[in-house]
Every structure is written in C-alpha cells, then in structure tokens.
Amino acid sequence: MTSECTPRFLASDNTSGICPEAMAYLLEANQVDDLAYGNDHWTERAANRFRQMFDYDCEVFFVFNGTAANSLALSAMGRSYHSVICHELAHIETDECGGPEFFSNGAKLLTSPGANGKLTPEGIEALVTRRSDIHYPKPKVVSLTQATEVGTVYTREELLAIRAIADKHDLRLHMDGARFANACASLNATPAELTWQVGVDALCFSGTKNGLAMGEAILFFNRELAEDFSYRCKQAGQLASKMRYISAPWLGLLESGAWLTNAQHANAMAQYLTQGLQALPGVSLMFPAQANSVFVELPAHAISALKAKGWTFYTFIGAGGARFVCAWNTTVELLDLLIADVKIALEQHSG
Ligand SMILES: Cc1ncc(COP(=O)(O)O)c(C=O)c1O
Ligand SMILES: C[C@H](O)[C@H](N)C(=O)O
C-alpha cells in the first residue's frame, strides 16, 4: 500500500489495540495456570472491583462481545412473547443480526424515533399504550444506549424521566453501555449515578471499546434477573474457559483508572476533531459530539477521496453521514492529518 493510502483507522473504537494497563494485567495473569470457567481469582477480583466501583452488590458476568452481552441480558429481562422498546437507531435493532430476538426466543423489538438518537418518555409511552390486545407483543423492557449510537449522551434527568415511565408501565430498563465509560466522562458522573441510581436494571459495559482485546461485563443491579444467567451464557457459547484473559485486563482498566482516562482521552480527541472539521467550509455536524464519535455530512466525492487515501470510517450508522470514532490511543497528529485531507478533498471538487 503506498504512503498515499496508508490505512488510517477512525472507523470505530473497535479498531484500537490493547491499552498498556490491560496488557500488563493480561501478561501477569499469563504467568501461571489457573482455574477455568470463571473460577479463577482474577475473575473474582474483577467482579468485586465492579461492585466497589458501582457501590452496589450487583451480579457480574463476562462475555466475549457486545452483541452477546445485549442479547443474553435482554433474554433474561423478558419472555419470548414480550417486546423490547428501543430507539430506531439502536445497535440491537440495526447491527446485531437478530441476536436479541434469537436469544430471547422471539421477543420483538419495537422501535421509536427520537432526536439525537435518544428515546423519549413520550415515545416509549406511545409504544406501550398503542395497543393492549392479546395480539400485540407486550412491552416489558426498555433498552437505551449510553452513549448513544450517534455520539450523544442521556443526562441523569433524561434517564430518571425514562425510569418514571418504566415504573408506570412495569418495564425493566436495559442499558447498552458499549460506550458507557465515555458517557461517565462526558457527564462527569459516577457509574452509580448513571445506572442503579436512575433505575437501570442491567448494564452491558464494553471493555472492547475501551482498551481491551475483547470482553464485556454484564452487571445486573436487579439481581433477580440474573437467576441462572451463567447457564444462559454457557448455552450460548459465551462462558469462556480461560475467563481470566477477559477479567484480568478488565481489572487492569478498573484498578488503574484507565477505564475513565481512556474515555476522557477519546472524548477530548472527538472534541478536537469536531473543532477542526467545523472550521472547514461545507462541513456540518450531524449530531452534538458529546462522547467519542463525530458525525459529519460530507459530499460523496469527498468520502471517496478520503477512502482512496486509506481513511477508514463508516457511513451506514445513524442517519448516514460519515462517522469518525476516537479511541484511547487516537492522536492529535492523526486527526490533523484527517482534517487536512478533508480540506483537500472538499477543495478538489469545489469547482
Ligand atoms: C452501541 C453498540 N452496542 C453494541 C455493540 C456490539 O458490540 P460487538 O460488536 O462487540 O458485538 C456495538 C459495536 O461495537 C455498539 O456500537
Ligand atoms: C457498528 C458496528 O457494529 C460497531 N458497533 C461499531 O460501532 O463500530
């Protein structure tokens, strides 16, 4: 590949490597053999660290990826004849290939619109009250993504308002926390303030997007929902035999504080990129950049020119446009290169 199109990764935080803190704990866990299937001391330590971090005696499970985390958590929160209310741009609706429906044996996703990728109490209530007959899949779970798929965040007040509607209609609250750390960093809020203190029943917390090689933590604050959950994981092929290779790096993130500093850095890089792109004529921001993603409208020719130079980014997420995602290891130098290349791409076809 010529230097003209050296691959440059801003498609997703999924493209970043393992951060040093996670790698150090991975290597330490690799020093000796240990018990399998989560019976190792790393997994116990990591679970207890999550309980300390959230200041709550929650149930903790580790699985390989976010789709499994969401799908299995949702399957534990309702029955096959129930429905799950989510935003029309929700990952569980758009990018999990029917995983939530499959693992719940048929629970239907009911989607609702909402500005900036966020569910609203009104949108939720409209779906709940739309019908009450036996033919309608009874709403039982609300699933929201924090930070959202379009890089915005729910405030505590917004979460409390959603909880109030959930209480009114006996709904459970699932949080897709693929970028939960970024939301904590963006809102300067504690994990507890954005979960159980606003009535979240279960959180799927991504490590993959925050410096791990892989590994998601599923936290049940409503412990009743976690009954027999380990069997769900086993049956789904999500019970890692060498679980310490997921839990030890997680412990590295938590004990070092890198879970938050990685997110703070990624968010700061997104702010830097936003300022750089907004200074260019003809570039418009599609959503407020409140976490680590930046969505901009770009003309097709500019998108082609950027990809020809090796830039990787998605245009199928959210409401179209180009999505650039910053991660724990994104650098100002890389972003300056992107901003310069966007400028050139726009000027080349300005006529
Ligand atoms: C918002 C959101 N939720 C869930 C996932 C699922 O994660 P995975 O790709 O690990 O299945 C992703 C993707 O990375 C995501 O962006
Ligand atoms: C969209 C894709 O599935 C992945 N969740 C990402 O955010 O890159």
PDB file of C-alpha atoms and ligand atoms in Angstrom, residues 11-14 91 95 179 209 314 316-317 323 325, ligand 2:
ATOM      1  CA  ALA A  11     -13.987   3.676  11.745  1.00  0.00           C
ATOM      2  CA  SER A  12     -14.536   2.525  15.271  1.00  0.00           C
ATOM      3  CA  ASP A  13     -13.103   2.262  18.742  1.00  0.00           C
ATOM      4  CA  ASN A  14     -13.169  -1.453  17.864  1.00  0.00           C
ATOM      5  CA  HIS A  91     -27.491  -1.218  17.798  1.00  0.00           C
ATOM      6  CA  ASP A  95     -26.395  -4.197  13.945  1.00  0.00           C
ATOM      7  CA  ARG A 179     -19.557   3.458  25.357  1.00  0.00           C
ATOM      8  CA  LYS A 209     -14.111  -0.228  23.013  1.00  0.00           C
ATOM      9  CA  TYR A 314     -18.472   4.073   8.369  1.00  0.00           C
ATOM     10  CA  PHE A 316     -24.077   3.366   7.413  1.00  0.00           C
ATOM     11  CA  ILE A 317     -24.566   4.252  11.050  1.00  0.00           C
ATOM     12  CA  ARG A 323     -18.799   8.656  11.460  1.00  0.00           C
ATOM     13  CA  VAL A 325     -14.706   7.400  16.245  1.00  0.00           C
TER      14      VAL A 325
HETATM   15  C1  LIG B   2     -21.337  -0.503  14.026  1.00  0.00           C
HETATM   16  C2  LIG B   2     -20.510  -1.666  14.436  1.00  0.00           C
HETATM   17  O1  LIG B   2     -21.384  -2.745  14.619  1.00  0.00           O
HETATM   18  C3  LIG B   2     -19.823  -1.384  15.740  1.00  0.00           C
HETATM   19  N1  LIG B   2     -20.822  -1.467  16.763  1.00  0.00           N
HETATM   20  C4  LIG B   2     -19.175  -0.023  15.779  1.00  0.00           C
HETATM   21  O2  LIG B   2     -19.711   0.851  16.462  1.00  0.00           O
HETATM   22  O3  LIG B   2     -18.164   0.156  15.130  1.00  0.00           O
END
